[in-house]
Amino acid sequence: MSIPDTIKHEIAGLRSEIERHNYLYYVLDSPEIPDAEYDRLFRRLVELEEVYPELRTLDSPTARVGAPPSEEFGPVRHTVPMLSLQNAMTEGEAAEFDSRVKRFLGSEEEIDYVAEPKLDGLGVELVYEGGIFVLGSTRGDGTTGEDVTANLRTVRSIPLKLRGENIPDRIEVRGEIFMNRADFDRLNQARESREEPPFANPRNAAAGSLRQLDPGVTATRPLDGFFYAVGEVSGQVPDRQGELLEYLSRLGLKVNSLRRRSRGIDGALAWYGELLLMRDELPYEIDGVVIKVDRFDLREIAGTTARNPRWALAYKFPPQQETTSVRDIVVQVGRTGKVTPVALLEPVRVGGVTVSRATLHNQDEVDRKDVRVGDTVLVQRAGDVIPEVVRVLRDRRPEGAAPYRIPGFCPVCGSQVVRVDGEAAHRCVNIACPAQVKERIHHFASRGAMDIEGLGMKTVSQLVDGGKVKLPSDLYTLTMEEVLQLDLYAEKSAENLLKALESTRGTRTADRLLFGLAIPLVGIVVARILMGAFSTVEDLLNANEERMVAIAGIGPEIAYQVRAFLSEPGNRSEARILWEILSPLTVSGPETTDLAGKTFVLTGTLESFARSEAKVRIENRGGKVTGSVSSKTDYVVAGADAGSKLDRARELGVQVLNETEFLALIGESG
Ligand code: IVH
C-alpha cells in the first residue's frame, strides 16, 4: 500500500515544527507557543506514526522514549581519549598554570583564555552521523565508556538531529549532563512521598538517572546538558574555543552562555570571582571554572600529559561542605519563644568563611540526622544561608555519645519548654522570657521595622538585663540618664540613640510597625497586605479571622496567628500604645501589587542596595525574581558590570532597566 504524499508531508512538517519548538524550549529556554499547542502537535504526530509505522524514524521527536531495557551497557571506545583536568585550589596555583602554559609555548605574550563554568555533572560524548544522533557514551575511564545512547535520547536538550547548514558527516560532541536544582528538589520530594531514598545531591541524581538499564526510567528524570568540546570531526571546525562554542550552538546544541574570553589570566580569574558570587543563584550546581587556552593551534603545541591536557585547568571553588566535630549542642530562644537546637562546632572553613555554629532546626531534625555531642559531621553552607549539618559520619562516633533531647526548661528563664501539637518547634511558654524580650526588641528596632540606628543586640541586652525595657514602647520613655548608665554609652552616642528613637515618630509606615510586633507568620509582605486592608490599629484589633481570610494573600494560618496574638490583652494594649506614640503613616493597598505578574532578572552590581534587597522590594510589590533570562522575563535590571544576562536580554528584546529606571519603577527614586 502506498502512502499518500499529503501524509508524508504532514509528518515531515510536524517533525520539523516540533523540533523547532523543542529547540526553543529546551536549548534556548524561550518557548514561542503554549504547552497545550505543543502537546497537540505532538499527539498528532504520534497518531500518524501509529497509523503508518513504516514512516517511523530514529530521529523523530517521538523516538525519545520507548526503547526497551537492556541487560548491560555495551563498551564504547572513544576515538580521542576523554581526558580529565588538572586542578587548582588557589589563585597562586592558577597563576602557575598560566606560567606553565607560557613556558610550554615558549612565549612571554599574554595568552587568550576562555573561562567556562565547571558543571558538576557527568561527562558524555555524542556521535552524530549525517546530522543524526547515533551513539552516546559516558566518559568511563577516559578511553572506554558505556553505551548510554537510549538514555541520552530521552534528554530533551540533546537534539536527535542537528540544525543549521554545513553539518559534518560525522562529529563527536562532548559535554556535561546534569540536573537542575529545582528539578532535583522536585524529584526528591516525589521519591520521599513514595518512601524511596532521596538522592544526596543533583550530581548523584544525574548519574543514577543516566545509568539506568531501563531508558523508560531515565525518561522520567529531568536531565539537562551543556556542550563544550569536540572529539573527532570530519571536515573543518573553528580553530578557537570561543568560536567552537558558537559553532556548536548553531548546530542546535546547548552551550553555556556564562563563558568569558580574556587576554591574559587576570580576566579569567576575575570571571572566577564573579561566578563564585553568582554560584548560589544559578539554576544548576557548578564547582569551579574551567580555564582553557582559546587557540587550538596553541593547544596542539602545549600538548597533553598522560592524563591531562596542559592547556586547560579546573580552578575549583572552595568546597561548600566540610567535616568537623560537634563540641556541644545548645538551644537558642527566638523572639516568638521558638527554641532552636544549635550545634557548636570546632571552627572550620567552608565556602570561604569560618563556621562555628550550625542550626539543627528542631527535635525532628535532630532525631532524623541523629546528631550527638562528640560526633563528626558534614556541614554545609550555601550563600547567605545559615550553615547546616548534612549528616553524621557514624563510624567516627565516640563511645558513649548519647542522643540529644531539647531540654524541658528554657535555658534563659527556666520556664517550661513545650511542643505545641502539630508544630515541629518547641517553645518557651513565658512571653516575658528575657531571650524573647531581647529578640523582640531587637526585631522591633531592625531595619525592616522601625530602623532605629544604634540599637543593636548589645544595647538591647543591657537595657533588658537592667530592667529598663520589657516592651518596645518602653524604649520611648528612656531618659538620658538611663542610657548613660549603660556600659556602651558616652554622652554623644546616648544623645544619638534618643534622637534616633524620636525620629521614628510620624515617619514610619503602619506595615513596618505591625511587622515590628513580631507576630508569627507576619513578615513585611503580610504586614503590608494587612495594613493596606485595615487602615487603623482599631480596625485590625476588631477584625475576626473570617474578615482576615477574605483578604487576598491572607490564609487561615496567618489569620489564626494574628488573631491569637492580638487577643492577648497585653499585646492589644502594646499595639495601641505604639500606634499612639508613633502615629504611623498609612499604607495604601494597591501599592503592594503594582508589579503583580511581572518577572524580573537582576544582574550586575546595584549601588543602592544588595541584589537580595532589590528582590525583596520587587516581591513586596507582587513581582517575581528569577535567575535566568527567557522570553517570559519582563524586565532585566542591569547594575554595573552586568554580564551575559544582559546580553541575553538584548538578544531576546527583553526590556532592560538601569538602576535609576528601576528605582523609579519601584517608587524609590529621589
Ligand atoms: S573541558 C580535556 N569544560 O570536568 C578537557 N570539562 O575534570 C575536557 N567538566 O571530564 C574537559 N564542566 O566532565 C570541560 N566547562 C567544562 C566542564 C568540564 C565540567 C567536567 C568534564 C571533565 C571533568 C574534568
XYZ file of C-alpha atoms and ligand atoms in Angstrom:
694
model
C 0.000 0.000 0.000
C 1.435 3.334 -0.942
C 1.241 6.178 1.497
C -0.282 9.409 0.244
C 2.178 12.253 -0.236
C -0.008 14.542 1.835
C 0.584 12.282 4.857
C 4.335 12.176 4.263
C 4.361 15.946 4.041
C 2.305 16.370 7.152
C 4.621 14.075 9.116
C 7.729 15.863 7.869
C 6.149 19.218 8.649
C 5.148 18.157 12.155
C 8.605 16.797 12.882
C 10.420 19.942 11.899
C 7.853 22.085 13.678
C 8.154 20.041 16.889
C 11.934 20.002 16.641
C 11.953 23.749 16.348
C 9.803 24.096 19.458
C 11.962 21.577 21.328
C 14.962 23.667 20.429
C 13.307 26.919 21.507
C 12.110 25.397 24.747
C 14.931 23.115 25.876
C 18.003 24.684 24.308
C 17.214 28.392 24.139
C 14.817 28.377 27.094
C 12.428 30.674 25.240
C 9.292 28.886 24.041
C 7.079 30.518 21.430
C 3.889 28.537 21.872
C 1.884 27.417 24.903
C 2.403 23.852 26.150
C -1.094 22.869 25.078
C -0.366 23.739 21.489
C 2.873 21.803 21.571
C 1.038 18.798 23.005
C -1.474 18.986 20.177
C 1.266 18.864 17.525
C 2.986 16.037 19.348
C -0.168 13.961 19.682
C -0.965 14.395 16.020
C 2.481 13.083 15.071
C 2.129 10.084 17.418
C -1.242 9.362 15.852
C 0.110 9.430 12.310
C 3.093 7.278 13.203
C 0.753 4.734 14.755
C -1.260 4.511 11.554
C 1.854 4.459 9.343
C 4.538 2.685 11.406
C 6.688 2.303 8.291
C 7.271 6.061 8.414
C 8.793 5.969 11.895
C 12.395 7.116 12.090
C 15.058 7.171 14.766
C 15.321 10.937 14.659
C 11.589 11.582 15.006
C 10.794 13.671 18.109
C 8.551 10.805 19.220
C 11.508 8.431 19.298
C 12.973 9.780 22.541
C 11.220 7.247 24.718
C 10.173 3.673 24.254
C 13.465 1.814 23.862
C 13.407 -1.495 25.758
C 15.517 -2.050 28.898
C 18.939 -3.572 28.325
C 20.907 -6.190 30.275
C 24.051 -4.156 30.441
C 25.705 -1.190 28.740
C 27.991 -2.098 25.862
C 31.505 -0.614 25.775
C 32.287 2.404 23.605
C 35.886 3.183 22.780
C 36.485 6.916 22.461
C 38.293 7.825 19.237
C 40.063 10.616 21.071
C 40.587 9.940 24.816
C 38.385 11.940 27.165
C 40.975 13.401 29.473
C 40.474 14.805 32.935
C 41.674 18.220 34.064
C 44.472 19.418 36.270
C 43.072 21.160 39.353
C 43.908 24.408 41.118
C 42.550 25.425 44.514
C 44.157 28.859 44.872
C 44.799 31.920 42.768
C 48.529 31.193 43.084
C 48.074 27.780 41.528
C 46.033 29.294 38.722
C 48.794 31.827 38.075
C 51.327 28.967 37.977
C 49.216 27.273 35.341
C 49.465 30.429 33.234
C 53.268 30.474 33.636
C 53.478 26.809 32.670
C 51.397 27.416 29.543
C 53.672 30.272 28.531
C 56.720 28.125 29.173
C 55.423 25.286 27.001
C 54.581 27.729 24.256
C 57.951 29.415 24.649
C 56.189 32.742 24.752
C 56.106 35.759 27.041
C 52.992 37.094 25.414
C 49.671 37.081 27.251
C 47.541 34.098 26.280
C 43.881 34.284 25.247
C 41.777 32.151 27.575
C 38.146 31.145 27.626
C 36.765 30.542 31.096
C 33.573 28.498 31.497
C 31.625 27.255 34.490
C 32.729 23.797 35.595
C 29.499 21.889 35.723
C 29.047 19.347 38.453
C 27.627 16.520 36.374
C 28.826 13.687 34.160
C 30.954 13.925 31.055
C 29.428 12.364 27.937
C 30.146 12.059 24.240
C 27.521 12.222 21.499
C 28.174 10.990 17.962
C 26.169 12.447 15.070
C 26.309 10.824 11.640
C 24.676 12.642 8.781
C 23.356 15.007 11.409
C 21.545 12.211 13.284
C 22.336 11.262 16.887
C 23.565 7.659 16.634
C 25.714 6.937 19.676
C 26.056 8.353 23.168
C 28.516 7.250 25.813
C 29.789 8.071 29.284
C 33.374 9.141 29.856
C 34.182 5.911 31.687
C 37.900 5.598 32.287
C 38.599 8.128 29.549
C 39.439 5.502 26.934
C 36.336 3.333 27.091
C 32.916 4.422 28.270
C 29.477 2.838 28.357
C 26.869 2.953 25.626
C 24.005 5.008 27.084
C 22.502 6.054 23.736
C 18.935 5.080 24.611
C 19.142 7.022 27.871
C 20.646 10.115 26.270
C 17.902 10.136 23.643
C 15.457 10.946 26.448
C 17.351 14.136 27.366
C 15.403 16.951 25.732
C 18.280 19.358 25.424
C 20.135 16.827 23.260
C 18.991 17.235 19.662
C 18.197 13.956 17.882
C 19.038 15.798 14.703
C 21.477 18.664 14.223
C 20.290 22.001 12.854
C 21.714 24.566 10.511
C 23.978 24.490 7.481
C 27.110 22.512 6.622
C 26.523 19.724 9.077
C 29.626 17.482 9.113
C 29.243 13.842 8.022
C 30.415 12.722 11.422
C 31.013 14.700 14.581
C 31.795 13.704 18.167
C 30.487 16.260 20.617
C 31.412 16.388 24.290
C 29.696 17.938 27.212
C 28.201 17.521 30.622
C 24.863 16.029 31.675
C 23.422 17.381 34.920
C 20.207 18.005 36.810
C 18.929 21.488 37.620
C 18.457 22.154 41.324
C 14.709 22.804 41.088
C 14.196 19.539 39.190
C 16.360 17.744 41.731
C 14.250 19.080 44.609
C 11.051 18.044 42.877
C 12.428 14.592 42.101
C 13.483 14.058 45.696
C 10.136 15.232 47.037
C 8.385 12.756 44.790
C 10.756 9.996 45.900
C 10.221 10.750 49.548
C 6.462 10.730 49.129
C 6.819 7.220 47.647
C 9.157 6.332 50.530
C 12.091 5.865 48.183
C 15.503 7.041 49.386
C 16.298 10.579 48.200
C 19.422 11.341 46.160
C 22.190 13.065 48.090
C 22.782 15.802 45.509
C 21.964 16.730 41.900
C 25.157 15.090 40.638
C 24.276 11.710 42.119
C 20.740 12.063 40.835
C 22.037 12.766 37.323
C 24.495 9.868 37.474
C 21.876 7.466 38.818
C 19.429 8.523 36.143
C 21.853 8.233 33.265
C 22.995 4.771 34.288
C 19.540 3.211 34.348
C 19.226 -0.013 32.392
C 15.651 0.934 31.590
C 15.521 4.079 29.436
C 11.872 4.375 30.456
C 13.090 5.306 33.925
C 15.636 7.795 32.595
C 12.854 9.417 30.574
C 11.081 10.336 33.802
C 14.191 12.042 35.184
C 14.663 15.712 34.260
C 18.199 15.750 32.838
C 19.818 18.670 31.088
C 23.115 19.208 29.291
C 25.696 21.722 28.100
C 28.251 21.003 25.354
C 31.734 22.470 25.174
C 34.140 20.342 23.130
C 34.514 18.008 20.166
C 36.394 14.765 19.607
C 36.953 13.660 16.018
C 35.130 15.630 13.343
C 35.019 15.060 9.589
C 35.677 18.384 7.953
C 36.596 21.795 9.246
C 35.725 23.120 12.672
C 36.581 26.542 14.085
C 40.102 26.974 15.412
C 39.282 28.644 18.728
C 37.206 27.679 21.760
C 35.079 30.822 21.609
C 34.129 30.125 18.008
C 33.710 26.411 18.605
C 31.024 27.130 21.187
C 29.213 29.360 18.717
C 29.528 26.650 16.089
C 28.051 24.014 18.434
C 25.275 26.397 19.267
C 24.485 26.847 15.565
C 24.234 23.060 15.270
C 21.431 23.224 17.828
C 23.461 22.053 20.807
C 23.020 23.775 24.137
C 26.080 25.760 25.166
C 26.583 27.732 28.318
C 26.362 31.479 27.794
C 28.308 32.084 31.031
C 31.660 31.969 29.281
C 34.195 34.728 29.010
C 37.174 35.221 26.753
C 40.021 37.341 28.011
C 43.575 38.177 27.136
C 45.811 37.060 29.970
C 44.941 35.024 33.074
C 43.655 38.026 35.064
C 40.406 38.206 33.131
C 39.805 34.508 33.741
C 40.494 34.993 37.455
C 38.068 37.906 37.563
C 35.418 35.762 35.893
C 36.077 33.076 38.501
C 35.334 35.671 41.202
C 32.118 36.731 39.502
C 30.890 33.191 39.003
C 31.671 32.440 42.633
C 29.271 35.248 43.620
C 26.617 34.001 41.204
C 27.065 30.385 42.192
C 24.105 30.059 44.532
C 21.785 31.846 42.159
C 22.479 29.616 39.182
C 19.817 27.043 38.385
C 22.445 24.269 38.407
C 25.474 23.407 40.531
C 28.951 24.357 39.455
C 32.103 23.517 41.345
C 34.593 25.826 39.697
C 35.714 27.364 36.446
C 37.459 25.608 33.568
C 40.089 27.873 32.051
C 41.067 26.871 28.517
C 43.597 28.193 26.025
C 41.423 29.685 23.316
C 43.524 28.915 20.222
C 43.581 25.264 19.129
C 46.957 25.581 17.379
C 48.484 26.632 20.696
C 46.772 23.699 22.420
C 48.461 21.412 19.914
C 51.856 22.831 20.830
C 51.245 22.643 24.586
C 50.142 19.023 24.248
C 48.955 16.669 26.965
C 50.395 14.599 29.771
C 49.191 11.022 30.272
C 46.047 12.203 31.979
C 45.554 15.930 31.435
C 45.791 18.474 28.681
C 48.422 21.097 29.511
C 46.203 23.826 28.059
C 43.284 23.578 30.455
C 42.761 23.981 34.165
C 39.905 23.308 36.573
C 40.093 26.160 39.085
C 37.845 24.797 41.813
C 35.588 26.772 44.120
C 36.166 26.392 47.851
C 34.128 23.399 48.985
C 30.710 24.158 50.451
C 30.844 21.079 52.622
C 33.423 20.172 55.230
C 33.684 17.790 58.115
C 34.154 18.953 61.675
C 33.148 17.852 65.155
C 30.258 18.841 67.402
C 31.573 20.367 70.622
C 28.189 20.904 72.159
C 24.527 21.298 71.352
C 22.736 24.287 72.851
C 19.349 25.859 72.339
C 18.593 29.357 71.173
C 15.349 31.100 72.086
C 13.882 33.284 69.363
C 11.534 36.242 69.538
C 8.427 34.092 69.356
C 9.764 31.785 72.048
C 10.785 29.216 69.471
C 13.554 27.013 70.824
C 16.082 26.031 68.164
C 18.832 23.482 68.798
C 22.205 24.692 67.537
C 25.370 22.629 67.124
C 28.513 24.383 68.358
C 31.285 23.220 66.064
C 35.018 23.010 66.013
C 35.562 26.066 63.733
C 36.110 25.084 60.100
C 36.460 26.988 56.808
C 33.521 26.283 54.492
C 32.950 28.053 51.196
C 35.389 30.779 52.184
C 34.078 31.626 55.685
C 34.667 30.185 59.137
C 31.738 28.264 60.504
C 31.391 27.525 64.217
C 27.638 27.030 64.595
C 25.074 25.164 62.562
C 21.341 25.075 63.021
C 19.720 21.734 63.783
C 16.233 23.253 63.162
C 14.127 21.221 65.611
C 13.888 17.945 67.507
C 12.619 16.025 64.471
C 15.692 17.073 62.508
C 17.991 16.135 65.364
C 16.311 12.723 65.532
C 16.342 12.192 61.787
C 20.033 13.003 61.498
C 20.785 11.595 64.959
C 23.321 14.290 65.794
C 25.110 13.824 69.138
C 27.722 15.790 71.050
C 31.146 14.490 70.012
C 30.008 13.409 66.547
C 31.961 14.136 63.415
C 29.560 15.785 60.996
C 29.419 17.039 57.448
C 28.461 20.730 57.456
C 27.236 22.691 54.503
C 26.937 26.334 53.709
C 25.259 27.882 50.685
C 25.333 31.616 50.152
C 23.886 33.621 52.998
C 22.004 30.659 54.353
C 22.679 29.560 57.943
C 25.110 26.625 57.952
C 23.520 23.222 58.338
C 24.549 19.763 59.433
C 24.114 17.494 56.412
C 24.812 14.179 58.121
C 26.759 12.397 60.799
C 29.770 10.229 59.968
C 28.587 7.309 62.070
C 31.802 5.299 62.041
C 33.576 8.165 63.778
C 31.126 8.416 66.675
C 32.914 8.304 70.040
C 31.837 5.682 72.511
C 29.154 6.734 74.945
C 27.769 9.588 72.844
C 24.139 9.971 73.897
C 21.140 11.000 71.773
C 20.266 14.679 72.178
C 16.971 15.925 73.539
C 15.830 19.545 73.746
C 15.696 20.353 77.485
C 12.291 20.682 79.110
C 13.205 24.068 80.583
C 14.223 27.301 78.941
C 17.960 27.918 79.420
C 17.306 31.655 79.688
C 14.360 31.985 82.081
C 13.864 28.461 83.412
C 10.226 28.293 82.296
C 8.783 25.204 80.762
C 9.544 24.380 77.135
C 6.663 22.678 75.349
C 5.979 21.316 71.953
C 2.713 22.622 70.577
C 0.541 19.995 68.895
C 1.040 19.896 65.165
C 4.158 22.053 65.275
C 7.738 20.941 64.735
C 9.062 23.616 67.067
C 9.379 23.629 70.829
C 8.557 26.930 72.513
C 9.338 28.616 75.804
C 5.917 29.353 77.312
C 6.998 32.520 79.131
C 6.243 35.552 76.959
C 8.266 37.672 79.389
C 11.328 35.403 78.886
C 14.330 37.748 78.583
C 15.522 35.885 75.474
C 12.185 36.534 73.807
C 12.050 40.078 75.064
C 15.521 40.844 73.729
C 14.836 39.253 70.364
C 11.548 41.108 70.101
C 13.007 44.495 70.943
C 15.898 43.846 68.599
C 13.479 42.910 65.855
C 11.363 45.994 66.535
C 14.456 48.176 66.098
C 15.695 46.323 62.991
C 15.984 47.781 59.531
C 12.768 46.401 58.046
C 10.769 47.534 61.087
C 11.453 50.828 62.935
C 15.055 51.079 61.741
C 16.422 52.582 64.954
C 20.064 53.284 64.381
C 22.424 52.329 67.183
C 20.042 49.878 68.836
C 21.956 46.654 68.294
C 21.733 43.439 70.275
C 24.350 44.543 72.833
C 22.405 47.651 73.802
C 19.113 45.782 73.822
C 20.647 43.143 76.034
C 21.841 45.694 78.576
C 18.549 47.557 78.554
C 16.598 44.370 79.177
C 19.013 42.984 81.797
C 18.968 46.334 83.599
C 15.170 46.118 83.810
C 14.725 49.338 81.819
C 12.887 47.824 78.890
C 10.388 45.000 78.711
C 8.263 46.102 75.775
C 9.091 48.059 72.635
C 7.037 51.009 73.923
C 9.385 51.256 76.955
C 12.101 52.457 74.558
C 10.208 55.725 74.175
C 10.289 56.536 77.890
C 14.067 56.099 78.194
C 15.842 59.118 79.637
C 19.330 60.459 79.010
C 20.414 59.323 82.491
C 19.193 55.789 81.922
C 21.026 55.458 78.636
C 24.206 56.901 80.113
C 24.162 54.163 82.765
C 24.760 51.558 80.065
C 28.385 50.488 79.643
C 28.282 51.221 75.960
C 27.212 54.840 76.016
C 29.033 58.114 76.202
C 27.130 61.397 76.109
C 27.262 61.825 72.363
C 26.122 58.325 71.481
C 23.381 58.408 74.120
C 22.072 61.579 72.547
C 22.163 59.929 69.129
C 20.196 56.949 70.352
C 17.459 59.143 71.814
C 17.392 61.161 68.621
C 17.123 58.010 66.547
C 14.159 56.918 68.669
C 12.464 60.323 68.309
C 12.953 60.256 64.549
C 10.747 57.179 64.240
C 7.662 59.152 65.288
C 5.384 60.056 62.420
C 7.855 58.793 59.832
C 7.355 55.018 59.718
C 4.578 53.255 57.843
C 1.955 51.177 59.603
C 3.040 47.925 57.939
C 6.515 48.312 59.402
C 5.024 48.856 62.818
C 2.877 45.737 62.520
C 5.889 43.778 61.267
C 7.848 45.126 64.245
C 5.436 43.417 66.649
C 6.947 40.049 65.661
C 3.727 38.126 65.198
C 4.436 34.600 63.944
C 3.993 34.334 60.141
C 3.684 38.110 59.743
C 6.611 39.191 57.582
C 6.740 42.567 55.918
C 4.722 41.400 52.913
C 1.866 40.063 55.033
C 2.052 43.152 57.244
C 1.656 45.361 54.214
C -1.334 43.426 52.947
C -2.993 43.637 56.378
C -2.346 47.329 56.910
C -3.433 48.051 53.352
C -6.778 46.459 54.220
C -7.200 47.812 57.770
C -6.020 51.368 57.857
C -6.108 51.801 61.637
C -4.996 49.705 64.551
C -8.543 49.648 65.929
C -9.851 48.139 62.697
C -7.208 45.462 62.882
C -7.898 44.765 66.568
C -11.599 44.384 65.814
C -11.179 42.083 62.829
C -12.007 38.416 63.246
C -10.336 35.584 61.363
C -13.124 35.435 58.845
C -12.582 39.024 57.816
C -8.862 38.477 57.513
C -9.041 35.416 55.283
C -11.317 37.384 52.971
C -8.260 39.466 52.056
C -6.219 38.246 49.087
C -2.905 36.895 50.323
C -4.081 36.081 53.858
C -4.635 32.406 54.612
C -6.194 30.741 57.656
C -2.855 30.045 59.393
C -1.864 33.707 59.228
C -5.309 34.843 60.338
C -5.145 32.448 63.273
C -1.733 33.687 64.396
C -2.688 37.360 64.105
C -5.904 36.796 65.974
C -4.211 34.742 68.701
C -1.543 37.395 69.182
C -3.933 40.307 69.232
C -6.391 38.617 71.610
C -3.778 38.711 74.356
C -4.681 41.787 76.463
C -1.016 42.746 76.954
C -0.362 42.600 73.221
C -3.528 44.579 72.449
C -2.571 47.405 74.739
C 1.041 47.405 73.477
C -0.213 47.677 69.883
C -2.457 50.611 70.842
C 0.279 52.375 72.811
C 2.778 52.047 69.956
C 0.278 53.379 67.463
C -0.312 56.331 69.751
C 3.403 57.039 70.217
C 4.438 56.526 66.616
C 1.433 57.789 64.617
C 2.463 55.614 61.665
C 1.830 56.635 58.089
C -0.910 54.763 56.290
C -0.087 52.335 53.529
C -2.337 52.050 50.552
C -3.445 48.630 49.437
C -2.736 48.693 45.702
C 0.865 49.730 46.241
C 1.529 46.134 47.099
C 0.567 44.716 43.744
C 1.669 47.131 41.053
C 4.265 44.629 39.849
C 1.963 41.612 40.069
C 2.633 39.131 37.279
C 5.907 40.789 36.317
C 9.079 38.726 36.191
C 12.458 40.295 36.863
C 16.034 39.168 36.477
C 18.711 41.065 38.399
C 22.253 41.222 37.124
C 25.396 43.159 37.900
C 26.044 45.276 40.978
C 23.466 47.786 42.178
C 24.626 50.788 44.149
C 21.555 51.454 46.274
C 21.254 48.000 47.768
C 22.245 44.353 47.534
C 20.514 42.167 44.974
C 18.742 40.308 47.767
C 17.240 43.582 48.994
C 16.176 44.536 45.495
C 14.475 41.154 45.305
C 12.501 41.824 48.485
C 11.387 45.184 47.097
C 10.128 43.580 43.915
C 8.372 40.799 45.778
C 6.794 43.300 48.139
C 5.044 44.774 45.151
C 3.836 41.435 43.878
C 6.616 40.833 41.334
C 8.757 37.752 40.900
C 12.531 37.405 40.567
C 14.091 34.542 38.630
C 17.668 33.551 37.885
C 17.755 33.352 34.121
C 16.515 35.459 31.259
C 13.918 33.991 28.926
C 11.201 35.326 26.678
C 8.960 35.247 29.758
C 11.112 37.832 31.529
C 9.513 41.281 31.693
C 12.488 43.286 32.940
C 16.201 42.785 33.337
C 17.647 45.164 35.923
C 21.267 45.723 34.998
C 23.696 47.147 37.522
C 27.391 47.803 37.000
C 29.397 45.082 35.225
C 26.293 43.228 34.083
C 27.347 40.200 32.060
C 25.758 37.528 29.945
C 22.249 38.024 31.328
C 22.274 41.492 29.859
C 23.456 40.134 26.508
C 20.712 37.572 26.614
C 18.097 40.233 27.393
C 19.209 42.217 24.367
C 19.126 39.095 22.206
C 15.558 38.399 23.243
C 14.461 42.017 23.190
C 13.576 41.996 26.901
C 13.241 45.459 28.448
C 16.421 46.448 30.278
C 16.315 48.899 33.210
C 19.329 50.661 34.627
C 19.413 51.349 38.337
C 17.783 54.791 38.084
C 14.948 53.449 35.975
C 14.469 50.568 38.377
C 14.297 52.911 41.382
C 11.700 54.975 39.561
C 9.671 51.860 38.810
C 9.570 50.814 42.465
C 8.893 54.380 43.540
C 12.163 54.881 45.384
C 13.863 57.462 43.226
C 14.993 60.750 44.655
S 36.644 20.558 29.320
C 40.226 17.863 28.135
N 34.776 22.109 30.282
O 35.162 18.139 34.266
C 39.293 18.744 28.842
N 35.108 19.959 31.280
O 37.704 17.097 35.470
C 37.905 18.322 28.665
N 33.559 19.465 33.116
O 35.618 15.242 32.343
C 37.011 18.885 29.646
N 32.452 21.361 33.021
O 33.231 16.079 32.652
C 35.398 20.920 30.392
N 33.131 23.571 31.014
C 33.757 22.387 31.115
C 33.411 21.417 32.067
C 34.108 20.203 32.115
C 32.568 20.171 33.637
C 33.955 18.110 33.571
C 34.136 17.128 32.447
C 35.527 16.614 32.600
C 35.840 16.927 34.010
C 37.320 17.073 34.146
